[in-house]
Short mmCIF file of C-alpha atoms in Angstrom, two decimals:
data_model
loop_
_atom_site.label_atom_id
_atom_site.label_comp_id
_atom_site.label_asym_id
_atom_site.label_seq_id
_atom_site.Cartn_x
_atom_site.Cartn_y
_atom_site.Cartn_z
CA MET A 27 5.69 18.68 30.71
CA MET A 28 4.76 15.82 28.74
CA SER A 29 3.82 16.06 25.10
CA LYS A 30 -0.06 17.21 23.72
CA ARG A 31 0.34 13.54 21.84
CA TYR A 32 1.57 11.81 24.83
CA PHE A 33 -2.15 12.73 26.61
CA LEU A 34 -4.02 12.42 23.31
CA LYS A 35 -2.72 8.63 23.20
CA THR A 36 -3.33 7.91 26.67
CA ALA A 37 -7.37 9.83 26.03
CA VAL A 38 -7.96 7.02 23.08
CA ALA A 39 -6.35 3.99 25.40
CA ALA A 40 -9.32 2.47 26.42
CA ALA A 41 -10.85 3.02 23.58
CA VAL A 42 -8.29 0.89 21.49
CA ALA A 43 -8.79 -1.73 24.14
CA LEU A 44 -12.29 -1.59 23.44
CA GLY A 45 -11.08 -2.70 19.55
CA ALA A 46 -12.63 0.84 18.73
CA VAL A 47 -9.59 1.69 17.18
CA LEU A 48 -9.48 -0.40 14.04
CA ALA A 49 -7.69 -0.57 11.04
CA ALA A 50 -8.92 2.20 8.25
CA PRO A 51 -11.15 -0.41 5.81
CA TRP A 52 -9.79 -0.43 2.38
CA SER A 53 -11.70 1.68 0.03
CA ALA A 54 -13.33 0.01 -2.83
CA ALA A 55 -12.36 -1.36 -6.08
CA ALA A 56 -13.27 0.56 -9.14
CA SER A 57 -13.95 4.12 -8.84
CA ALA A 58 -12.70 4.15 -5.34
CA VAL A 59 -11.83 7.33 -3.75
CA VAL A 60 -8.79 7.38 -1.68
CA GLU A 61 -6.41 9.67 0.13
CA ARG A 62 -3.24 10.30 -0.58
CA TRP A 63 -0.67 7.77 1.04
CA GLY A 64 -3.64 5.81 2.18
CA SER A 65 -4.87 2.25 0.37
CA THR A 66 -7.09 0.98 -1.57
CA GLU A 67 -7.97 -2.50 -2.60
CA ILE A 68 -8.97 -4.11 -6.18
CA ALA A 69 -10.72 -7.39 -4.98
CA LEU A 70 -11.39 -9.99 -8.02
CA SER A 71 -12.85 -13.47 -8.12
CA GLY A 72 -10.70 -15.72 -9.74
CA PRO A 73 -9.56 -19.80 -9.96
CA SER A 74 -9.41 -21.46 -6.98
CA ALA A 75 -8.24 -24.61 -8.34
CA GLY A 76 -5.01 -26.23 -8.23
CA ASN A 77 -2.43 -24.12 -6.32
CA PRO A 78 -3.28 -20.85 -6.83
CA PHE A 79 0.02 -19.51 -4.80
CA MET A 80 2.14 -21.20 -7.05
CA GLU A 81 0.54 -21.17 -10.47
CA VAL A 82 -1.40 -17.72 -10.85
CA GLU A 83 0.23 -14.80 -11.44
CA LEU A 84 -0.93 -11.68 -11.31
CA SER A 85 -0.23 -7.30 -10.79
CA ALA A 86 -1.79 -4.08 -12.16
CA THR A 87 -0.31 -1.08 -13.72
CA PHE A 88 -1.44 2.04 -12.29
CA ARG A 89 -0.86 5.21 -14.26
CA GLN A 90 -1.08 8.89 -14.14
CA GLY A 91 0.28 10.92 -17.06
CA ALA A 92 3.36 9.52 -17.87
CA ARG A 93 4.02 7.92 -14.08
CA THR A 94 3.33 4.43 -13.57
CA LEU A 95 3.68 1.97 -10.96
CA THR A 96 3.75 -2.08 -11.28
CA VAL A 97 1.83 -3.80 -7.93
CA ALA A 98 1.79 -7.11 -7.60
CA GLY A 99 -1.23 -8.91 -6.55
CA PHE A 100 -1.73 -11.97 -4.01
CA TYR A 101 -4.11 -14.66 -3.34
CA ASP A 102 -6.44 -14.09 -0.40
CA GLY A 103 -7.75 -17.81 -0.49
CA ASP A 104 -11.34 -18.71 -1.48
CA GLY A 105 -10.95 -17.77 -4.97
CA GLN A 106 -9.73 -14.35 -4.32
CA TYR A 107 -7.30 -11.85 -5.51
CA LYS A 108 -6.43 -8.89 -4.87
CA ILE A 109 -4.10 -5.95 -5.43
CA ARG A 110 -3.59 -2.76 -3.17
CA PHE A 111 -2.60 0.56 -4.10
CA MET A 112 -1.06 3.28 -1.79
CA PRO A 113 -1.49 6.72 -4.30
CA PRO A 114 1.75 8.59 -3.75
CA GLU A 115 0.37 11.56 -5.51
CA THR A 116 -3.43 12.95 -5.55
CA GLY A 117 -5.33 12.96 -8.54
CA GLU A 118 -6.96 10.68 -10.95
CA TRP A 119 -5.06 7.41 -11.26
CA GLU A 120 -6.08 4.80 -14.29
CA TYR A 121 -5.13 0.72 -13.71
CA GLU A 122 -4.98 -2.48 -15.90
CA THR A 123 -4.24 -5.91 -14.27
CA GLN A 124 -2.10 -8.65 -15.80
CA SER A 125 -2.10 -12.14 -15.09
CA ASN A 126 -1.52 -15.30 -16.77
CA ARG A 127 -5.00 -16.05 -15.86
CA ALA A 128 -7.50 -15.04 -18.69
CA GLU A 129 -10.28 -13.76 -15.82
CA LEU A 130 -7.73 -11.66 -13.96
CA SER A 131 -5.90 -9.97 -17.19
CA GLY A 132 -7.31 -6.76 -19.03
CA ARG A 133 -9.29 -5.46 -16.09
CA LYS A 134 -9.63 -1.58 -15.41
CA GLY A 135 -10.67 1.02 -13.81
CA THR A 136 -9.74 4.39 -12.11
CA LEU A 137 -9.53 5.90 -8.74
CA THR A 138 -9.12 9.52 -7.23
CA ALA A 139 -6.46 10.55 -4.94
CA VAL A 140 -7.62 13.07 -2.84
CA ALA A 141 -5.58 15.00 0.04
CA PRO A 142 -4.71 13.35 2.94
CA SER A 143 -6.29 13.64 6.16
CA ALA A 144 -4.87 15.22 9.50
CA GLY A 145 -2.31 12.95 10.93
CA ASN A 146 -1.85 11.05 7.36
CA HIS A 147 2.48 12.44 6.26
CA GLY A 148 2.97 9.70 4.11
CA PRO A 149 5.78 7.11 4.56
CA VAL A 150 8.65 7.93 6.31
CA ARG A 151 11.70 8.22 4.39
CA VAL A 152 15.74 9.64 4.66
CA LYS A 153 16.02 13.09 4.84
CA ASN A 154 19.57 14.97 4.91
CA THR A 155 21.24 12.25 4.54
CA HIS A 156 21.54 11.23 8.56
CA HIS A 157 17.88 11.99 9.12
CA PHE A 158 14.18 11.05 8.90
CA ALA A 159 10.97 12.68 7.78
CA TYR A 160 7.65 12.06 6.52
CA GLU A 161 7.02 11.89 2.56
CA ASP A 162 5.31 15.52 3.16
CA GLY A 163 8.36 16.95 4.91
CA THR A 164 6.93 16.63 8.64
CA PRO A 165 10.41 15.74 10.93
CA PHE A 166 10.42 11.94 11.86
CA TRP A 167 11.90 11.80 15.18
CA GLN A 168 12.62 8.35 15.66
CA VAL A 169 11.46 7.10 19.31
CA GLY A 170 10.68 3.33 19.22
CA THR A 171 10.56 0.35 21.15
CA THR A 172 10.72 -3.38 20.42
CA SER A 173 8.15 -6.44 21.37
CA TYR A 174 8.78 -9.45 18.86
CA ALA A 175 5.58 -11.34 19.38
CA TRP A 176 3.40 -9.06 20.83
CA ALA A 177 0.96 -9.96 17.58
CA HIS A 178 1.30 -13.88 18.01
CA GLN A 179 -0.66 -13.44 21.29
CA THR A 180 -4.31 -13.68 22.82
CA GLU A 181 -6.98 -11.42 21.30
CA ALA A 182 -7.00 -9.67 24.79
CA LEU A 183 -3.51 -9.46 25.10
CA GLU A 184 -3.37 -7.74 21.76
CA GLN A 185 -5.85 -5.60 22.63
CA GLN A 186 -4.25 -4.70 25.60
CA THR A 187 -0.75 -4.32 24.05
CA LEU A 188 -2.47 -1.77 21.68
CA ALA A 189 -3.62 -0.13 24.54
CA THR A 190 -0.77 0.39 26.20
CA LEU A 191 0.99 1.92 23.09
CA ALA A 192 -2.21 4.34 22.81
CA GLY A 193 -0.63 5.77 25.82
CA ALA A 194 2.98 5.72 25.40
CA PRO A 195 5.65 7.94 23.43
CA PHE A 196 6.87 5.52 20.97
CA ASN A 197 6.18 6.44 17.46
CA LYS A 198 7.71 3.08 15.96
CA LEU A 199 7.65 -0.62 17.23
CA ARG A 200 9.47 -3.27 15.92
CA MET A 201 7.72 -6.35 15.42
CA ALA A 202 8.81 -10.02 14.00
CA VAL A 203 6.24 -11.68 11.53
CA PHE A 204 6.99 -15.28 11.90
CA PRO A 205 6.02 -16.16 15.45
CA ASN A 206 8.79 -16.79 18.18
CA GLN A 207 9.34 -20.00 19.92
CA ASP A 208 11.50 -18.00 22.50
CA VAL A 209 7.95 -16.77 24.62
CA LYS A 210 7.19 -20.35 24.90
CA ASN A 211 3.60 -20.16 23.91
CA GLN A 212 1.76 -22.01 21.27
CA PRO A 213 0.23 -18.96 18.63
CA PRO A 214 -2.83 -18.89 17.41
CA ARG A 215 -2.03 -19.00 13.88
CA PHE A 216 0.72 -20.37 11.51
CA PRO A 217 1.88 -18.53 8.27
CA PHE A 218 1.70 -21.86 6.40
CA PRO A 219 -1.38 -24.56 6.81
CA GLY A 220 -0.51 -27.59 7.83
CA GLN A 221 0.12 -29.40 11.44
CA PRO A 222 2.72 -27.84 13.88
CA PRO A 223 5.49 -28.11 14.87
CA LYS A 224 7.00 -29.10 11.07
CA GLY A 225 3.97 -30.72 8.98
CA TRP A 226 3.80 -27.65 6.98
CA ASP A 227 3.00 -26.91 3.66
CA LEU A 228 5.37 -24.65 1.75
CA THR A 229 4.11 -24.25 -1.47
CA ARG A 230 0.90 -22.12 0.37
CA PHE A 231 0.70 -19.86 2.98
CA ASN A 232 -2.22 -19.01 5.24
CA PRO A 233 -4.14 -16.01 4.71
CA GLU A 234 -5.45 -15.68 8.02
CA PHE A 235 -1.68 -15.22 9.40
CA PHE A 236 -1.32 -12.69 7.29
CA ARG A 237 -4.81 -10.78 6.86
CA HIS A 238 -4.07 -10.98 11.27
CA ILE A 239 -0.59 -9.64 10.71
CA GLU A 240 -2.40 -6.55 8.45
CA GLN A 241 -4.77 -5.67 10.55
CA ARG A 242 -2.40 -5.01 13.48
CA VAL A 243 -0.43 -3.00 11.30
CA GLY A 244 -3.23 -1.03 10.43
CA GLN A 245 -4.25 -0.52 13.84
CA LEU A 246 -0.44 0.81 14.48
CA ARG A 247 -0.84 2.90 11.37
CA GLU A 248 -4.10 4.37 13.09
CA LEU A 249 -2.00 4.97 16.11
CA GLY A 250 0.68 7.08 14.54
CA ILE A 251 3.21 4.41 14.96
CA GLU A 252 5.40 2.83 12.60
CA ALA A 253 5.81 -0.90 12.00
CA ASP A 254 9.13 -1.84 11.64
CA LEU A 255 8.60 -5.63 10.14
CA ILE A 256 11.07 -8.04 11.28
CA LEU A 257 10.70 -10.33 8.14
CA PHE A 258 13.50 -13.46 9.43
CA HIS A 259 14.99 -14.29 13.37
CA PRO A 260 16.78 -17.17 14.79
CA TYR A 261 14.39 -17.48 17.98
CA ASP A 262 12.24 -20.28 16.12
CA LYS A 263 15.61 -22.54 17.00
CA GLY A 264 14.59 -25.13 14.47
CA TYR A 265 11.26 -25.63 16.65
CA TRP A 266 8.80 -25.41 13.61
CA GLY A 267 11.89 -24.30 11.00
CA PHE A 268 10.89 -21.10 10.28
CA ASP A 269 14.34 -19.90 10.63
CA SER A 270 15.55 -22.44 7.82
CA LEU A 271 12.96 -22.51 5.09
CA PRO A 272 14.47 -23.54 1.64
CA ALA A 273 16.00 -20.32 -0.43
CA ASP A 274 13.02 -20.59 -2.81
CA VAL A 275 10.37 -20.23 -0.02
CA ASN A 276 11.97 -17.46 2.00
CA GLU A 277 12.19 -15.47 -1.72
CA ARG A 278 7.99 -16.22 -2.47
CA TYR A 279 7.67 -15.39 1.21
CA LEU A 280 9.13 -12.08 0.51
CA ARG A 281 7.38 -11.41 -2.28
CA TYR A 282 4.23 -12.25 -0.54
CA VAL A 283 4.32 -9.91 2.54
CA VAL A 284 5.44 -7.28 0.26
CA ALA A 285 2.42 -7.52 -2.23
CA ARG A 286 0.15 -8.24 0.99
CA LEU A 287 1.67 -4.94 3.64
CA GLY A 288 3.24 -2.64 0.99
CA ALA A 289 0.32 -0.19 0.77
CA TYR A 290 0.46 0.55 4.36
CA ARG A 291 2.74 3.84 4.52
CA ASN A 292 3.40 3.01 8.46
CA VAL A 293 6.01 -0.05 6.97
CA TRP A 294 9.61 -0.58 7.10
CA TRP A 295 11.28 -3.67 6.25
CA SER A 296 13.77 -5.11 8.60
CA MET A 297 15.47 -8.04 6.89
CA ALA A 298 16.05 -9.86 9.92
CA ASN A 299 16.39 -9.32 13.99
CA GLU A 300 19.94 -10.65 14.22
CA PHE A 301 20.89 -12.30 11.41
CA ASP A 302 24.47 -13.16 11.81
CA PHE A 303 22.70 -16.56 14.67
CA LEU A 304 20.86 -17.62 11.71
CA LYS A 305 24.10 -19.43 10.63
CA ALA A 306 22.90 -21.15 7.53
CA LYS A 307 22.33 -18.15 4.91
CA SER A 308 25.14 -16.62 3.90
CA MET A 309 26.06 -12.97 3.05
CA ALA A 310 25.14 -13.52 -0.70
CA GLU A 311 21.74 -14.87 0.64
CA TRP A 312 21.22 -11.83 2.63
CA ASP A 313 21.95 -9.41 -0.50
CA SER A 314 19.67 -11.73 -2.67
CA TYR A 315 16.84 -11.03 0.06
CA PHE A 316 17.19 -7.38 0.38
CA GLN A 317 17.29 -6.97 -3.65
CA ILE A 318 13.83 -9.19 -4.08
CA VAL A 319 12.35 -6.72 -1.48
CA GLN A 320 13.85 -3.70 -2.90
CA ALA A 321 12.39 -4.74 -6.16
CA SER A 322 9.34 -6.05 -4.97
CA ASP A 323 8.23 -2.67 -3.38
CA PRO A 324 7.03 -0.01 -5.71
CA TYR A 325 6.77 2.26 -2.38
CA GLN A 326 10.04 1.91 -1.48
CA HIS A 327 9.90 1.81 2.48
CA LEU A 328 12.80 1.97 4.65
CA ARG A 329 15.04 -1.37 4.84
CA SER A 330 17.19 -2.28 7.45
CA ILE A 331 19.06 -5.43 8.76
CA HIS A 332 19.67 -5.99 12.55
CA ASN A 333 22.96 -7.59 13.99
CA ALA A 334 24.25 -9.50 17.03
CA PHE A 335 28.32 -9.86 16.73
CA VAL A 336 28.62 -9.14 12.93
CA PHE A 337 27.73 -6.11 11.22
CA TYR A 338 26.56 -6.32 7.97
CA ASN A 339 28.07 -3.87 5.00
CA HIS A 340 25.28 -0.90 5.24
CA THR A 341 27.23 0.65 2.57
CA LYS A 342 25.09 -0.93 0.07
CA PRO A 343 22.70 0.77 -2.10
CA TRP A 344 19.69 -1.27 -0.96
CA VAL A 345 20.13 -0.46 2.91
CA THR A 346 18.32 2.52 3.70
CA HIS A 347 19.79 3.22 7.26
CA VAL A 348 21.47 1.59 9.52
CA SER A 349 20.04 -0.34 12.23
CA VAL A 350 22.49 -1.67 15.12
CA GLN A 351 22.20 -3.80 18.62
CA SER A 352 25.17 -2.84 21.18
CA GLY A 353 25.34 -2.88 24.93
CA ALA A 354 27.53 -0.11 25.28
CA ILE A 355 27.81 2.07 22.06
CA ALA A 356 25.08 4.45 23.17
CA GLU A 357 26.64 5.21 26.71
CA ASP A 358 27.73 8.25 25.29
CA PHE A 359 27.82 10.74 22.30
CA GLU A 360 31.40 9.94 21.06
CA ARG A 361 30.93 6.69 20.52
CA ALA A 362 27.37 6.95 19.09
CA VAL A 363 28.92 9.32 16.38
CA LEU A 364 31.27 6.90 14.87
CA PHE A 365 28.46 4.82 13.11
CA ARG A 366 27.30 7.94 11.29
CA ASP A 367 30.79 8.62 9.68
CA VAL A 368 31.20 5.38 8.90
CA TYR A 369 28.42 4.78 6.66
CA ASN A 370 26.79 8.29 6.36
CA LYS A 371 23.00 7.10 6.47
CA PRO A 372 20.89 7.05 9.32
CA VAL A 373 21.81 5.21 12.38
CA VAL A 374 19.38 3.98 14.70
CA TYR A 375 20.62 2.10 17.89
CA ASP A 376 17.33 -0.33 18.06
CA GLU A 377 18.76 -2.32 21.18
CA VAL A 378 20.72 -1.14 23.02
CA LYS A 379 19.93 -2.93 26.50
CA TYR A 380 16.42 -2.99 28.33
CA GLU A 381 15.35 -1.58 31.51
CA GLY A 382 14.23 -3.79 33.72
CA ASN A 383 15.73 -6.92 35.65
CA PHE A 384 16.03 -10.13 33.59
CA SER A 385 18.69 -12.45 34.52
CA ARG A 386 20.53 -11.52 31.26
CA ARG A 387 23.01 -8.97 31.23
CA TRP A 388 21.23 -7.08 28.07
CA GLY A 389 17.90 -6.95 30.15
CA GLN A 390 19.41 -5.54 33.79
CA LEU A 391 19.55 -1.42 32.39
CA LYS A 392 17.85 0.85 35.23
CA PRO A 393 15.41 3.56 34.06
CA GLU A 394 18.07 6.25 34.36
CA GLU A 395 20.66 4.50 31.87
CA MET A 396 17.98 3.65 29.22
CA VAL A 397 16.88 7.34 29.29
CA LEU A 398 20.61 8.33 29.34
CA ARG A 399 21.18 6.25 25.89
CA PHE A 400 18.61 8.08 24.01
CA TRP A 401 19.85 11.70 24.98
CA GLU A 402 23.26 10.58 24.37
CA GLY A 403 22.49 8.92 21.11
CA ALA A 404 20.61 12.20 20.31
CA ILE A 405 23.24 14.46 20.91
CA ALA A 406 25.66 12.54 18.46
CA GLY A 407 22.87 12.85 15.66
CA THR A 408 21.75 9.35 15.67
CA TYR A 409 18.60 7.67 17.05
CA VAL A 410 18.02 4.90 19.62
CA GLY A 411 15.02 2.14 20.61
CA HIS A 412 13.52 0.75 23.64
CA SER A 413 12.13 -2.21 25.42
CA GLU A 414 11.99 -3.99 28.65
CA SER A 415 11.97 -7.22 30.27
CA TYR A 416 10.80 -7.19 33.66
CA GLU A 417 10.34 -10.41 35.18
CA ASP A 418 6.82 -11.56 35.21
CA PRO A 419 5.10 -14.93 36.98
CA ASN A 420 3.16 -15.11 33.64
CA GLY A 421 5.77 -14.49 31.39
CA LEU A 422 4.50 -10.65 30.42
CA VAL A 423 7.30 -9.29 29.14
CA TRP A 424 6.81 -6.64 27.09
CA LEU A 425 10.28 -7.14 24.94
CA GLY A 426 8.53 -10.41 24.03
CA LYS A 427 4.64 -10.21 24.08
CA GLY A 428 3.86 -6.81 24.86
CA GLY A 429 1.05 -5.83 27.42
CA VAL A 430 1.55 -3.25 29.65
CA LEU A 431 4.86 -1.21 30.22
CA LYS A 432 6.24 -1.21 33.93
CA GLY A 433 9.04 1.20 33.90
CA GLN A 434 9.78 4.42 34.42
CA SER A 435 11.27 4.99 30.95
CA PRO A 436 8.39 6.04 28.79
CA PRO A 437 7.31 9.43 30.50
CA ARG A 438 11.11 10.69 30.67
CA LEU A 439 10.83 9.18 27.01
CA ALA A 440 8.05 10.89 26.07
CA PHE A 441 9.62 14.48 27.44
CA PHE A 442 12.47 13.84 25.44
CA ARG A 443 10.39 13.34 21.93
CA LYS A 444 8.83 16.76 23.11
CA ILE A 445 12.14 18.46 23.33
CA LEU A 446 13.07 16.46 20.19
CA SER A 447 10.03 18.20 18.13
CA GLU A 448 11.41 21.53 19.24
CA SER A 449 14.42 21.03 17.70
CA PRO A 450 15.23 22.37 14.04
CA PRO A 451 13.55 20.20 11.43
CA GLU A 452 16.73 19.28 9.76
CA GLY A 453 17.84 16.64 12.73
CA LEU A 454 20.36 17.35 15.21
CA GLU A 455 24.09 17.94 13.68
CA PRO A 456 26.62 17.49 16.29
CA ILE A 457 28.34 20.88 16.88
CA ASP A 458 31.55 19.82 17.09
CA LYS A 459 32.20 16.17 17.41
CA TRP A 460 36.41 16.23 16.73
CA GLN A 461 36.57 16.98 20.78
CA ASN A 462 34.58 16.06 24.08
CA HIS A 463 32.13 18.67 23.08
CA PRO A 464 28.60 17.29 23.87
CA PHE A 465 26.33 19.31 21.71
CA ALA A 466 24.15 18.90 18.84
CA GLY A 467 21.72 21.21 16.97
CA LYS A 468 22.47 23.68 14.02
CA HIS A 469 24.98 25.93 14.08
CA ALA A 470 24.42 30.07 15.17
CA GLN A 471 20.87 28.67 15.71
CA TYR A 472 20.51 25.88 17.84
CA TYR A 473 21.98 23.79 20.66
CA LEU A 474 21.37 21.32 22.72
CA GLY A 475 23.73 19.60 25.31
CA TYR A 476 23.27 16.65 27.18
CA PHE A 477 26.23 16.45 30.60
CA GLY A 478 24.92 12.67 31.23
CA LEU A 479 26.77 11.37 34.22
CA GLY A 480 28.29 14.31 34.92
CA LYS A 481 27.37 16.65 37.58
CA PRO A 482 28.49 19.86 36.78
CA ARG A 483 27.35 22.72 39.10
CA SER A 484 28.15 25.55 36.22
CA TRP A 485 29.20 25.63 32.27
CA PRO A 486 30.65 28.55 31.31
CA PHE A 487 28.90 30.15 28.03
CA VAL A 488 30.92 28.96 25.35
CA LEU A 489 30.13 28.10 21.74
CA PHE A 490 32.13 26.26 19.00
CA LYS A 491 33.09 29.03 15.90
CA THR A 492 31.07 27.50 13.01
CA GLY A 493 28.47 30.55 11.56
CA LEU A 494 28.91 32.34 14.87
CA LYS A 495 29.72 36.71 14.72
CA ASP A 496 30.54 39.08 17.27
CA GLY A 497 27.55 40.61 18.98
CA MET A 498 25.45 37.54 18.37
CA LYS A 499 22.48 36.67 21.47
CA PHE A 500 21.11 33.50 22.73
CA ARG A 501 18.81 32.60 25.43
CA ALA A 502 19.35 29.44 27.32
CA GLU A 503 17.29 26.71 29.03
CA VAL A 504 18.08 24.26 31.76
CA ILE A 505 16.72 21.16 31.50
CA ASP A 506 16.60 18.41 34.02
CA THR A 507 15.71 15.34 31.73
CA TRP A 508 14.46 13.08 34.55
CA ASN A 509 12.63 14.96 36.54
CA MET A 510 11.35 16.43 33.19
CA LYS A 511 11.10 19.84 34.19
CA VAL A 512 12.83 22.90 31.53
CA THR A 513 14.12 25.98 33.50
CA PRO A 514 14.76 29.25 31.61
CA VAL A 515 18.29 31.37 32.35
CA ASN A 516 17.24 35.26 33.06
CA GLY A 517 19.00 37.25 30.60
CA THR A 518 20.43 37.04 27.15
CA PHE A 519 24.21 36.03 26.32
CA GLU A 520 25.78 37.76 23.69
CA ILE A 521 29.09 36.50 22.19
CA VAL A 522 32.58 37.67 21.25
CA LYS A 523 35.30 35.53 19.39
CA ARG A 524 37.50 34.38 22.22
CA ASP A 525 40.33 31.97 20.08
CA ASP A 526 40.30 30.22 17.10
CA TYR A 527 37.64 27.89 18.46
CA THR A 528 35.00 29.67 20.28
CA PHE A 529 33.09 32.41 20.94
CA ALA A 530 32.09 33.18 24.83
CA ASP A 531 29.92 35.18 26.44
CA LYS A 532 31.12 38.75 26.45
CA ASN A 533 31.06 39.16 30.16
CA GLY A 534 32.37 35.64 30.98
CA ARG A 535 29.15 34.79 32.56
CA SER A 536 28.21 31.08 33.14
CA ILE A 537 25.10 29.05 33.62
CA ALA A 538 24.56 27.68 37.11
CA LEU A 539 24.16 23.95 37.38
CA PRO A 540 22.49 21.45 39.91
CA GLY A 541 25.44 19.54 40.24
CA LYS A 542 23.69 16.31 39.70
CA PRO A 543 23.67 13.86 36.56
CA TYR A 544 21.21 13.80 33.60
CA MET A 545 21.28 17.59 33.06
CA ALA A 546 20.99 19.16 29.70
CA LEU A 547 20.98 22.67 28.00
CA ARG A 548 19.50 24.34 25.20
CA ILE A 549 20.27 27.68 24.08
CA VAL A 550 18.36 28.87 21.11
CA ARG A 551 19.51 32.19 19.06
CA VAL A 552 17.35 35.56 19.40
CA ASP A 553 18.57 38.06 17.44
CA GLN A 554 17.06 37.34 14.01
#
């Protein structure tokens, strides 16, 4: 059975394709009413002479009682300046602007933040060390996908991508801010004014480019999808020069992006994709870029960095969670769990190869292999990301450009996400990671097991000891993860201590299994 959310998103897909699902409008500036974790915008007219991007400084201090937040403003072209605010609490907020230009400084106002509307749970945060939740406490079970350059395509193709996402199971999308030369098309707009390929004025930004990114991030927000924004990537390959900008330009770019997009609750910051392929940037430089984003973001959105072959030191305090590329680590739970223990943070295997028939080895997963990685990652207490790379005569590959999904994994991932949503809200924790025990859950309460490529015909009802006592009772279900079927097991299982490590059914019973791969078990305590 598919999740209700999956069918709901499918139902609105056509509306998205027609542009009916748009970014929520910005609230008016003064005396605005805006929902908590919504966005309001202060728009000011100011100087347009000279170079406002370099010469004008603007911010506002928002105050509620003893709490203050300082939010940077930005120049939006044509003499227009903007400051965007995402209220972290309900109630009245006062603000006052600060600027090195008199006409922009000392502007005061108030706004009222009301209770969030349905579906607005706030930004995603780290919860319980290894997991995620929205700020209101609602669990966030990450089931993400990647489409690097989807927001740099034609209007028709981008609308098609939004329609696809509306009917897909994904709640996070990794996407690049800079265009991607790998997709072999001229993007309709660029981040700097000038003439391609390299005739850029790097002292100015192109507001139209960033408005377009904002529009797409806002549309993802309306669909309930987190936008994991990749701030740098190596896929320019020197063509436009965005992969080798001077450090001072990179720093201004980061501050500008955060000022424009920080008030979107669904934003995550990914410092780079395959950061180690950007050879000109040192580890110290990456550290400084992390620190700039951290210092510039009043809302402290999640921050990560993605690797090719060299790992960043994810223990550093500005890294909120671990983003990993590995072709093999999520093939089994015993490998996948290791990064949790090393970094003691949430681990997202954002790239585990892709479903498809691409010529390169990273794009040749069978759909069964893609789904297996999600389940193995979950049993390890980690999270996994999807994409697909099916050959297309017109070059319309989801990984690069978006469009439509062609693979068989998405409906199975919708089923997987539904199973996760029925799990303990604290997150799935490995039950006995010391010795080949393919179960995660919550001790003495909930167990989710996955047998992967194994083909067991039965499973003896034996549970690891933590939290267990004689006489506890459990019910069980057999889950066919590929055919998306849940079959209850008749009766209940009452346990007794078997040895120093385990408890077992008091009558020595086993659960019958069909002897095929991709099977799972769900065991839930019933005598509470």
